[in-house]
DNA sequence: GACGCTTGTTGACACTCTGCCAATAGCCGA
DNA sequence: TCGGCTATTGGCAGAGTGTCAACAAGCGTC
């Protein structure tokens, strides 16, 4: 019954555990999933979790980090188009990504530091920052620190809007798109002297 | 050494435990705080926690619920003023609340359902909905379901902006105020047919 | 093809934490 | 002053977590 002991490359095994954790944590809270269950899902013994991640919490954070980052795919070519159209196409692409890509990203809009510790918040912050860079790039704007600082909150807003749309049904896709496009344009162009 | 056993009214003791939990969870993550520590901070035995809240997680949720809700104070009189001014004053009031009232509310903008379970997300959602109602009231607009659905994400945005301003220093107060005012006005007036 | 070394992997041990419940003892009313 | 209601306690049983010495899979070497 017990599967024969198999010896893998560290990076491979690490990945294996990480993916199992992502799956489990996608539907159940941190403290409800035991390391025993985590280990079983990954097909290893509990000891390995500590060996590769040190800590249960550490594994949790790694899983979140992996789940929360948006896919780093290239956007469709937007060269030469006016800013407004680029903005609309970009937000449309993000909405599509939100539907197909998964719930984890959308769900990252609630209460990180509610935890008390800032490590989870840091994970979300990093993801938002990356999303902000992605949008700036798509809009053909310079990767400016100030612009990024404005677009990071926009990421938070976007996730929240997606939740309204996908989970509560209080928005149509079009409404969401209109609202987000207008907001992003506002954030990027507004003078705040 | 052991304090004499004191018998309190249930509501009082409940409150006592709740406040201790809020304090502890304000700076440390859920799983790092044991029920023993929670109990000690409240000056009671572990048993009472289960007696009043059933569960460690239940106490945690109650503490979050209490920390995350904005103060339900009345806003300064805004009658008769034009919408734009009302919006600006309202957002200004919220920014003040964010500084003086505490970190918990601002920090509620990261990764609730990152937890996996939706109960924490529900707590944050409720808080956002309440904030949305508060803003609608301040703006003198009807408490419309559609308008509320638009302002809930705005709450998420606001928290995120406040974090940029207060914790990262990437915004000045004025910049934050300008951005938020413009956004709220956009959300409330825009047609999305 | 057999041996031995490196190191990925295991299993058990010690400890802490959680939820439960019967026993205890404040406080109020008679 | 006494009795009863119930808030509060303390200890028990079970589960979960991190550690570590022992084990063995796979590779290089002879």
CSV table of C-alpha atoms (C1' of nucleotides) in Angstrom, one decimal:
chain,number,residue,atom,x,y,z
A,1,UNK,CA,0.0,0.0,0.0
A,2,UNK,CA,2.7,2.4,0.9
A,3,UNK,CA,4.2,3.7,-2.3
A,4,UNK,CA,7.8,2.8,-2.8
A,5,UNK,CA,10.1,5.5,-1.6
A,6,UNK,CA,11.1,7.7,-4.4
A,7,UNK,CA,14.0,10.1,-4.5
A,8,UNK,CA,13.5,13.4,-6.4
A,9,UNK,CA,15.5,16.4,-7.2
A,10,UNK,CA,14.9,19.0,-4.4
A,11,UNK,CA,13.4,21.6,-6.8
A,12,UNK,CA,11.0,19.0,-8.1
A,13,UNK,CA,9.8,17.8,-4.7
A,14,UNK,CA,9.5,21.4,-3.5
A,15,UNK,CA,7.3,22.2,-6.4
A,16,UNK,CA,5.2,19.1,-5.8
A,17,UNK,CA,4.5,20.1,-2.2
A,18,UNK,CA,3.9,23.7,-3.2
A,19,UNK,CA,1.2,22.7,-5.7
A,20,UNK,CA,-0.5,20.4,-3.3
A,21,UNK,CA,-0.6,23.3,-0.8
A,22,UNK,CA,-2.0,25.7,-3.3
A,23,UNK,CA,-4.8,23.3,-4.1
A,24,UNK,CA,-5.7,22.7,-0.5
A,25,UNK,CA,-5.4,26.4,0.6
A,26,UNK,CA,-7.6,27.4,-2.3
A,27,UNK,CA,-10.7,26.2,-0.6
A,28,UNK,CA,-9.9,25.9,3.1
A,29,UNK,CA,-8.5,28.2,5.7
A,30,UNK,CA,-4.9,28.0,7.0
A,31,UNK,CA,-5.6,26.5,10.4
A,32,UNK,CA,-8.1,24.0,9.1
A,33,UNK,CA,-5.5,22.2,7.0
A,34,UNK,CA,-3.1,20.1,9.0
A,35,UNK,CA,0.4,19.5,7.9
A,36,UNK,CA,-0.5,15.8,7.9
A,37,UNK,CA,-3.1,16.5,5.2
A,38,UNK,CA,-0.8,18.8,3.3
A,39,UNK,CA,1.8,16.0,3.3
A,40,UNK,CA,-0.6,13.3,2.3
A,41,UNK,CA,-1.9,15.4,-0.6
A,42,UNK,CA,1.7,15.9,-1.8
A,43,UNK,CA,2.4,12.2,-1.4
A,44,UNK,CA,5.1,12.7,1.2
A,45,UNK,CA,5.7,12.6,4.9
A,46,UNK,CA,5.2,15.5,7.3
A,47,UNK,CA,8.9,15.7,7.9
A,48,UNK,CA,9.6,16.9,4.3
A,49,UNK,CA,7.4,19.9,4.7
A,50,UNK,CA,9.6,21.2,7.5
A,51,UNK,CA,12.7,20.1,5.6
A,52,UNK,CA,11.8,22.1,2.5
A,53,UNK,CA,9.8,25.0,4.0
A,54,UNK,CA,10.9,25.1,7.6
A,55,UNK,CA,7.5,26.0,8.8
A,56,UNK,CA,3.8,25.4,8.2
A,57,UNK,CA,3.3,29.2,7.9
A,58,UNK,CA,6.3,29.4,5.6
A,59,UNK,CA,4.7,26.9,3.2
A,60,UNK,CA,1.5,28.8,3.4
A,61,UNK,CA,3.2,32.0,2.4
A,62,UNK,CA,5.0,30.3,-0.4
A,63,UNK,CA,1.7,28.9,-1.7
A,64,UNK,CA,0.1,32.4,-1.5
A,65,UNK,CA,2.9,34.0,-3.3
A,66,UNK,CA,2.5,31.5,-6.1
A,67,UNK,CA,-1.2,31.8,-6.3
A,68,UNK,CA,-1.6,35.5,-6.1
A,69,UNK,CA,0.7,36.6,-8.9
A,70,UNK,CA,-1.0,37.4,-12.1
A,71,UNK,CA,0.2,35.5,-15.2
A,72,UNK,CA,3.1,37.4,-16.7
A,73,UNK,CA,1.8,37.0,-20.2
A,74,UNK,CA,2.3,39.5,-22.9
A,75,UNK,CA,-0.7,41.6,-23.8
A,76,UNK,CA,-2.0,41.8,-27.3
A,77,UNK,CA,-0.1,44.4,-29.4
A,78,UNK,CA,-1.4,47.8,-28.6
A,79,UNK,CA,1.2,49.9,-30.3
A,80,UNK,CA,0.0,53.1,-32.0
A,81,UNK,CA,-3.5,53.1,-30.5
A,82,UNK,CA,-4.7,56.0,-28.4
A,83,UNK,CA,-4.4,55.9,-24.7
A,84,UNK,CA,-8.1,55.4,-24.0
A,85,UNK,CA,-8.3,52.4,-26.3
A,86,UNK,CA,-5.2,50.9,-24.8
A,87,UNK,CA,-6.7,51.3,-21.3
A,88,UNK,CA,-9.9,49.6,-22.3
A,89,UNK,CA,-8.2,46.7,-24.0
A,90,UNK,CA,-5.9,46.3,-21.1
A,91,UNK,CA,-8.7,46.2,-18.5
A,92,UNK,CA,-10.6,43.9,-20.7
A,93,UNK,CA,-7.7,41.5,-20.8
A,94,UNK,CA,-7.5,41.6,-17.0
A,95,UNK,CA,-11.1,40.8,-16.7
A,96,UNK,CA,-10.7,37.8,-18.9
A,97,UNK,CA,-7.7,36.8,-16.9
A,98,UNK,CA,-9.8,37.0,-13.8
A,99,UNK,CA,-12.4,34.6,-15.1
A,100,UNK,CA,-10.1,32.1,-16.7
A,101,UNK,CA,-7.1,32.3,-14.5
A,102,UNK,CA,-8.7,31.6,-11.2
A,103,UNK,CA,-10.1,32.8,-7.9
A,104,UNK,CA,-7.0,33.2,-5.9
A,105,UNK,CA,-6.0,36.5,-7.4
A,106,UNK,CA,-9.5,37.9,-7.2
A,107,UNK,CA,-9.9,36.8,-3.7
A,108,UNK,CA,-6.8,38.6,-2.6
A,109,UNK,CA,-8.7,41.7,-1.6
A,110,UNK,CA,-9.8,41.3,1.9
A,111,UNK,CA,-7.9,41.3,5.0
A,112,UNK,CA,-4.2,40.5,4.9
A,113,UNK,CA,-2.8,42.4,7.7
A,114,UNK,CA,-6.0,41.5,9.5
A,115,UNK,CA,-3.7,38.7,10.3
A,116,UNK,CA,-1.7,41.0,12.4
A,117,UNK,CA,1.6,40.1,10.8
A,118,UNK,CA,2.6,41.9,7.7
A,119,UNK,CA,4.1,39.1,5.8
A,120,UNK,CA,0.9,38.2,4.0
A,121,UNK,CA,0.3,41.8,3.3
A,122,UNK,CA,3.8,41.9,1.8
A,123,UNK,CA,2.8,39.1,-0.6
A,124,UNK,CA,-0.2,40.9,-1.8
A,125,UNK,CA,1.7,44.2,-2.1
A,126,UNK,CA,4.2,42.5,-4.3
A,127,UNK,CA,1.5,41.1,-6.5
A,128,UNK,CA,-0.2,44.5,-6.8
A,129,UNK,CA,3.0,46.1,-7.7
A,130,UNK,CA,3.7,43.6,-10.4
A,131,UNK,CA,0.2,44.2,-11.8
A,132,UNK,CA,0.8,47.9,-11.7
A,133,UNK,CA,3.9,47.5,-13.8
A,134,UNK,CA,2.1,45.3,-16.2
A,135,UNK,CA,-0.6,47.9,-16.7
A,136,UNK,CA,1.9,50.7,-17.1
A,137,UNK,CA,3.7,48.7,-19.7
A,138,UNK,CA,0.5,48.0,-21.6
A,139,UNK,CA,-0.4,51.7,-21.6
A,140,UNK,CA,2.9,52.6,-23.0
A,141,UNK,CA,3.7,54.8,-20.0
A,142,UNK,CA,7.1,55.1,-18.2
A,143,UNK,CA,7.6,52.8,-15.2
A,144,UNK,CA,7.5,55.8,-12.9
A,145,UNK,CA,7.5,55.4,-9.1
A,146,UNK,CA,4.7,57.8,-8.7
A,147,UNK,CA,2.5,56.3,-11.3
A,148,UNK,CA,3.1,52.9,-9.8
A,149,UNK,CA,2.1,54.1,-6.5
A,150,UNK,CA,-1.2,55.3,-8.0
A,151,UNK,CA,-1.8,52.0,-9.8
A,152,UNK,CA,-1.2,49.7,-6.9
A,153,UNK,CA,-4.5,50.8,-5.2
A,154,UNK,CA,-6.1,50.4,-8.6
A,155,UNK,CA,-5.2,46.8,-8.5
A,156,UNK,CA,-6.9,46.5,-5.2
A,157,UNK,CA,-10.0,48.2,-6.7
A,158,UNK,CA,-9.9,45.9,-9.7
A,159,UNK,CA,-10.0,42.8,-7.5
A,160,UNK,CA,-12.8,44.2,-5.5
A,161,UNK,CA,-14.8,45.0,-8.7
A,162,UNK,CA,-14.2,41.5,-10.0
A,163,UNK,CA,-15.5,40.0,-6.9
A,164,UNK,CA,-18.7,42.1,-7.2
A,165,UNK,CA,-19.0,41.0,-10.8
A,166,UNK,CA,-18.1,37.3,-10.5
A,167,UNK,CA,-19.2,36.3,-7.0
A,168,UNK,CA,-22.0,38.7,-6.2
A,169,UNK,CA,-23.3,39.4,-9.6
A,170,UNK,CA,-23.9,43.0,-8.8
A,171,UNK,CA,-22.0,44.1,-11.9
A,172,UNK,CA,-22.2,43.0,-15.5
A,173,UNK,CA,-18.9,42.6,-17.3
A,174,UNK,CA,-19.5,45.8,-19.3
A,175,UNK,CA,-20.2,47.8,-16.2
A,176,UNK,CA,-17.1,46.6,-14.6
A,177,UNK,CA,-15.1,47.3,-17.7
A,178,UNK,CA,-16.4,50.8,-18.1
A,179,UNK,CA,-15.8,51.7,-14.4
A,180,UNK,CA,-12.3,50.3,-14.4
A,181,UNK,CA,-11.3,51.8,-17.6
A,182,UNK,CA,-12.5,55.2,-16.5
A,183,UNK,CA,-10.8,54.9,-13.2
A,184,UNK,CA,-7.4,53.8,-14.6
A,185,UNK,CA,-7.5,56.7,-17.0
A,186,UNK,CA,-8.3,59.0,-14.2
A,187,UNK,CA,-5.5,57.7,-12.1
A,188,UNK,CA,-3.0,57.9,-14.9
A,189,UNK,CA,-3.8,61.3,-16.2
A,190,UNK,CA,-5.0,63.4,-13.2
A,191,UNK,CA,-2.9,66.2,-11.9
A,192,UNK,CA,-2.6,66.1,-8.2
A,193,UNK,CA,-0.4,69.2,-7.7
B,1,UNK,CA,-0.9,35.5,43.4
B,2,UNK,CA,-3.9,34.2,41.6
B,3,UNK,CA,-6.5,36.9,41.4
B,4,UNK,CA,-9.6,36.1,43.4
B,5,UNK,CA,-12.3,34.6,41.3
B,6,UNK,CA,-14.6,37.3,40.1
B,7,UNK,CA,-18.0,36.8,38.7
B,8,UNK,CA,-19.1,39.2,35.9
B,9,UNK,CA,-22.2,39.7,33.8
B,10,UNK,CA,-21.7,37.6,30.6
B,11,UNK,CA,-21.8,40.6,28.3
B,12,UNK,CA,-19.1,42.3,30.4
B,13,UNK,CA,-16.8,39.3,30.4
B,14,UNK,CA,-17.4,38.7,26.7
B,15,UNK,CA,-16.4,42.3,26.0
B,16,UNK,CA,-13.3,41.9,28.1
B,17,UNK,CA,-12.1,38.9,26.2
B,18,UNK,CA,-12.9,40.5,22.9
B,19,UNK,CA,-10.9,43.6,23.7
B,20,UNK,CA,-7.9,41.5,24.8
B,21,UNK,CA,-8.1,39.5,21.6
B,22,UNK,CA,-8.3,42.7,19.5
B,23,UNK,CA,-5.1,44.0,21.1
B,24,UNK,CA,-3.2,40.8,20.5
B,25,UNK,CA,-4.4,40.2,17.0
B,26,UNK,CA,-3.6,43.8,16.1
B,27,UNK,CA,0.1,42.9,16.0
B,28,UNK,CA,0.4,39.2,15.7
B,29,UNK,CA,-1.0,36.6,13.3
B,30,UNK,CA,-3.8,34.2,14.1
B,31,UNK,CA,-1.8,31.0,14.6
B,32,UNK,CA,0.9,32.6,16.6
B,33,UNK,CA,-1.4,33.6,19.4
B,34,UNK,CA,-2.4,30.7,21.6
B,35,UNK,CA,-5.7,30.5,23.4
B,36,UNK,CA,-3.7,30.3,26.6
B,37,UNK,CA,-2.2,33.7,25.8
B,38,UNK,CA,-5.5,35.1,24.8
B,39,UNK,CA,-7.0,34.0,28.1
B,40,UNK,CA,-4.1,35.3,30.1
B,41,UNK,CA,-4.4,38.7,28.5
B,42,UNK,CA,-8.0,38.8,29.3
B,43,UNK,CA,-7.4,37.7,32.8
B,44,UNK,CA,-9.4,34.5,32.6
B,45,UNK,CA,-8.9,30.8,32.0
B,46,UNK,CA,-8.9,29.1,28.6
B,47,UNK,CA,-12.2,27.5,29.3
B,48,UNK,CA,-14.0,30.8,29.2
B,49,UNK,CA,-13.0,31.5,25.6
B,50,UNK,CA,-14.7,28.3,24.5
B,51,UNK,CA,-17.6,29.1,26.7
B,52,UNK,CA,-18.3,32.5,25.2
B,53,UNK,CA,-17.0,32.1,21.7
B,54,UNK,CA,-17.1,28.4,21.1
B,55,UNK,CA,-14.0,28.4,19.1
B,56,UNK,CA,-10.7,30.0,18.7
B,57,UNK,CA,-11.5,30.9,15.2
B,58,UNK,CA,-14.9,32.3,16.3
B,59,UNK,CA,-13.2,34.6,18.7
B,60,UNK,CA,-10.8,35.7,16.0
B,61,UNK,CA,-13.7,36.5,13.7
B,62,UNK,CA,-15.5,38.4,16.4
B,63,UNK,CA,-12.3,40.4,17.1
B,64,UNK,CA,-12.0,41.2,13.4
B,65,UNK,CA,-15.6,42.2,13.1
B,66,UNK,CA,-15.1,44.7,16.0
B,67,UNK,CA,-11.8,46.1,14.6
B,68,UNK,CA,-12.8,46.5,11.0
B,69,UNK,CA,-16.0,48.5,11.3
B,70,UNK,CA,-15.6,52.2,10.8
B,71,UNK,CA,-16.9,54.3,13.6
B,72,UNK,CA,-20.5,55.0,13.0
B,73,UNK,CA,-20.2,58.7,13.9
B,74,UNK,CA,-22.2,61.4,12.3
B,75,UNK,CA,-20.5,63.4,9.7
B,76,UNK,CA,-20.4,67.2,9.9
B,77,UNK,CA,-23.5,68.8,8.5
B,78,UNK,CA,-23.3,68.9,4.7
B,79,UNK,CA,-26.8,70.0,3.9
B,80,UNK,CA,-27.2,72.3,0.9
B,81,UNK,CA,-23.7,72.1,-0.3
B,82,UNK,CA,-23.0,70.9,-3.9
B,83,UNK,CA,-22.1,67.3,-4.5
B,84,UNK,CA,-18.5,67.9,-5.3
B,85,UNK,CA,-17.9,69.7,-2.0
B,86,UNK,CA,-19.8,67.1,-0.1
B,87,UNK,CA,-17.6,64.4,-1.7
B,88,UNK,CA,-14.4,66.2,-0.8
B,89,UNK,CA,-15.5,66.8,2.8
B,90,UNK,CA,-16.6,63.2,3.2
B,91,UNK,CA,-13.4,61.7,1.9
B,92,UNK,CA,-11.4,64.2,4.1
B,93,UNK,CA,-13.3,63.0,7.1
B,94,UNK,CA,-12.5,59.4,6.2
B,95,UNK,CA,-8.8,60.2,5.9
B,96,UNK,CA,-8.9,61.7,9.3
B,97,UNK,CA,-10.7,58.7,10.7
B,98,UNK,CA,-8.0,56.5,9.1
B,99,UNK,CA,-5.2,58.3,11.0
B,100,UNK,CA,-6.8,58.7,14.3
B,101,UNK,CA,-9.0,55.6,14.4
B,102,UNK,CA,-6.4,53.0,13.9
B,103,UNK,CA,-4.7,50.6,11.7
B,104,UNK,CA,-7.1,47.8,11.7
B,105,UNK,CA,-9.5,49.3,9.2
B,106,UNK,CA,-6.8,50.4,6.8
B,107,UNK,CA,-5.1,47.1,7.0
B,108,UNK,CA,-8.2,45.3,5.9
B,109,UNK,CA,-7.3,45.4,2.3
B,110,UNK,CA,-5.1,42.4,1.5
B,111,UNK,CA,-6.0,38.8,1.4
B,112,UNK,CA,-9.0,37.7,3.3
B,113,UNK,CA,-10.1,34.8,1.2
B,114,UNK,CA,-6.5,34.0,0.8
B,115,UNK,CA,-7.5,32.3,3.9
B,116,UNK,CA,-9.5,29.9,1.8
B,117,UNK,CA,-12.6,30.2,3.8
B,118,UNK,CA,-15.0,33.0,3.1
B,119,UNK,CA,-15.9,33.9,6.6
B,120,UNK,CA,-13.2,36.5,6.9
B,121,UNK,CA,-14.1,37.9,3.6
B,122,UNK,CA,-17.6,38.2,4.8
B,123,UNK,CA,-16.5,40.3,7.7
B,124,UNK,CA,-14.6,42.7,5.4
B,125,UNK,CA,-17.5,42.8,3.0
B,126,UNK,CA,-19.9,43.8,5.7
B,127,UNK,CA,-17.5,46.5,6.8
B,128,UNK,CA,-17.2,47.8,3.2
B,129,UNK,CA,-20.9,47.8,2.8
B,130,UNK,CA,-21.4,49.8,5.9
B,131,UNK,CA,-18.8,52.3,4.7
B,132,UNK,CA,-20.6,52.5,1.4
B,133,UNK,CA,-23.9,53.3,3.1
B,134,UNK,CA,-22.1,55.9,5.2
B,135,UNK,CA,-20.8,57.6,2.2
B,136,UNK,CA,-24.0,57.5,0.3
B,137,UNK,CA,-25.7,59.1,3.2
B,138,UNK,CA,-23.1,61.8,3.5
B,139,UNK,CA,-23.5,62.6,-0.2
B,140,UNK,CA,-27.2,62.9,0.2
B,141,UNK,CA,-27.8,60.1,-2.4
B,142,UNK,CA,-30.4,57.4,-2.1
B,143,UNK,CA,-29.4,54.1,-0.5
B,144,UNK,CA,-29.6,52.4,-3.8
B,145,UNK,CA,-28.4,48.8,-4.3
B,146,UNK,CA,-26.6,49.6,-7.5
B,147,UNK,CA,-24.8,52.6,-6.0
B,148,UNK,CA,-23.8,50.6,-3.0
B,149,UNK,CA,-22.4,47.9,-5.3
B,150,UNK,CA,-20.2,50.6,-6.9
B,151,UNK,CA,-19.1,52.1,-3.6
B,152,UNK,CA,-18.1,48.9,-1.9
B,153,UNK,CA,-15.1,48.5,-4.2
B,154,UNK,CA,-14.4,52.2,-3.6
B,155,UNK,CA,-14.0,51.3,0.1
B,156,UNK,CA,-11.4,48.8,-0.9
B,157,UNK,CA,-9.6,51.4,-3.0
B,158,UNK,CA,-9.7,53.9,-0.1
B,159,UNK,CA,-8.0,51.5,2.3
B,160,UNK,CA,-5.4,50.8,-0.2
B,161,UNK,CA,-4.7,54.4,-0.9
B,162,UNK,CA,-4.5,55.1,2.9
B,163,UNK,CA,-1.9,52.4,3.2
B,164,UNK,CA,0.1,54.0,0.4
B,165,UNK,CA,-0.2,57.3,2.2
B,166,UNK,CA,0.3,56.3,5.9
B,167,UNK,CA,2.5,53.3,5.7
B,168,UNK,CA,4.6,53.7,2.5
B,169,UNK,CA,4.6,57.5,2.3
B,170,UNK,CA,4.1,57.4,-1.5
B,171,UNK,CA,1.2,59.8,-1.3
B,172,UNK,CA,0.7,63.1,0.4
B,173,UNK,CA,-2.6,63.6,2.2
B,174,UNK,CA,-3.6,66.0,-0.5
B,175,UNK,CA,-2.9,63.7,-3.3
B,176,UNK,CA,-4.8,61.0,-1.6
B,177,UNK,CA,-7.7,63.3,-1.1
B,178,UNK,CA,-7.8,64.5,-4.6
B,179,UNK,CA,-7.6,61.1,-6.1
B,180,UNK,CA,-10.3,59.6,-3.8
B,181,UNK,CA,-12.7,62.5,-4.3
B,182,UNK,CA,-12.4,62.3,-8.0
B,183,UNK,CA,-12.9,58.6,-8.0
B,184,UNK,CA,-16.0,58.7,-5.8
B,185,UNK,CA,-17.5,61.3,-7.9
B,186,UNK,CA,-16.8,59.2,-11.0
B,187,UNK,CA,-18.3,56.2,-9.4
B,188,UNK,CA,-21.4,57.9,-8.3
B,189,UNK,CA,-22.2,59.9,-11.4
B,190,UNK,CA,-21.0,57.8,-14.3
B,191,UNK,CA,-23.5,56.2,-16.6
B,192,UNK,CA,-22.6,52.6,-17.4
B,193,UNK,CA,-25.5,51.8,-19.7
C,1,DG,C1',28.2,-5.5,-11.9
C,2,DA,C1',29.2,-4.6,-6.9
C,3,DC,C1',30.5,-1.3,-3.5
C,4,DG,C1',30.2,2.9,-0.9
C,5,DC,C1',29.1,7.7,-0.4
C,6,DT,C1',26.0,11.5,-0.6
C,7,DT,C1',21.8,13.2,0.7
C,8,DG,C1',16.7,12.9,0.0
C,9,DT,C1',13.4,10.8,2.9
C,10,DT,C1',11.3,8.6,6.7
C,11,DG,C1',9.2,7.5,11.3
C,12,DA,C1',9.0,8.2,16.1
C,13,DC,C1',9.5,11.2,20.0
C,14,DA,C1',8.6,15.2,23.0
C,15,DC,C1',6.1,19.1,23.4
C,16,DT,C1',2.3,22.4,22.9
C,17,DC,C1',-2.3,23.5,21.8
C,18,DT,C1',-7.2,22.9,21.5
C,19,DG,C1',-11.9,21.6,22.9
C,20,DC,C1',-14.6,19.4,26.5
C,21,DC,C1',-16.9,18.7,30.8
C,22,DA,C1',-17.6,17.7,35.5
C,23,DA,C1',-16.7,20.1,39.7
C,24,DT,C1',-16.3,24.6,42.1
C,25,DA,C1',-17.8,28.8,44.1
C,26,DG,C1',-19.5,33.8,43.4
C,27,DC,C1',-23.6,36.5,43.7
C,28,DC,C1',-28.6,37.3,44.0
C,29,DG,C1',-33.1,36.6,45.9
C,30,DA,C1',-35.9,34.7,49.5
D,1,DT,C1',-28.5,33.5,56.6
D,2,DC,C1',-29.2,30.1,53.4
D,3,DG,C1',-30.2,27.9,48.9
D,4,DG,C1',-30.0,27.9,44.1
D,5,DC,C1',-28.5,29.6,39.7
D,6,DT,C1',-24.8,29.9,36.7
D,7,DA,C1',-20.3,32.1,35.8
D,8,DT,C1',-15.8,30.2,36.2
D,9,DT,C1',-12.3,26.9,36.9
D,10,DG,C1',-8.9,23.0,36.3
D,11,DG,C1',-7.6,18.9,34.4
D,12,DC,C1',-8.2,15.3,30.8
D,13,DA,C1',-8.0,13.3,26.1
D,14,DG,C1',-7.0,13.9,21.6
D,15,DA,C1',-4.7,16.2,17.7
D,16,DG,C1',-1.2,18.9,15.6
D,17,DT,C1',3.7,20.6,15.2
D,18,DG,C1',8.8,20.7,14.9
D,19,DT,C1',13.0,18.0,15.5
D,20,DC,C1',16.3,14.6,14.7
D,21,DA,C1',18.8,10.4,14.3
D,22,DA,C1',18.3,6.5,11.3
D,23,DC,C1',17.3,4.7,6.7
D,24,DA,C1',17.9,3.9,1.8
D,25,DA,C1',17.7,5.5,-3.3
D,26,DG,C1',20.5,6.7,-6.8
D,27,DC,C1',25.0,8.1,-8.6
D,28,DG,C1',29.9,7.7,-9.3
D,29,DT,C1',33.8,4.7,-8.9
D,30,DC,C1',36.6,0.7,-9.2
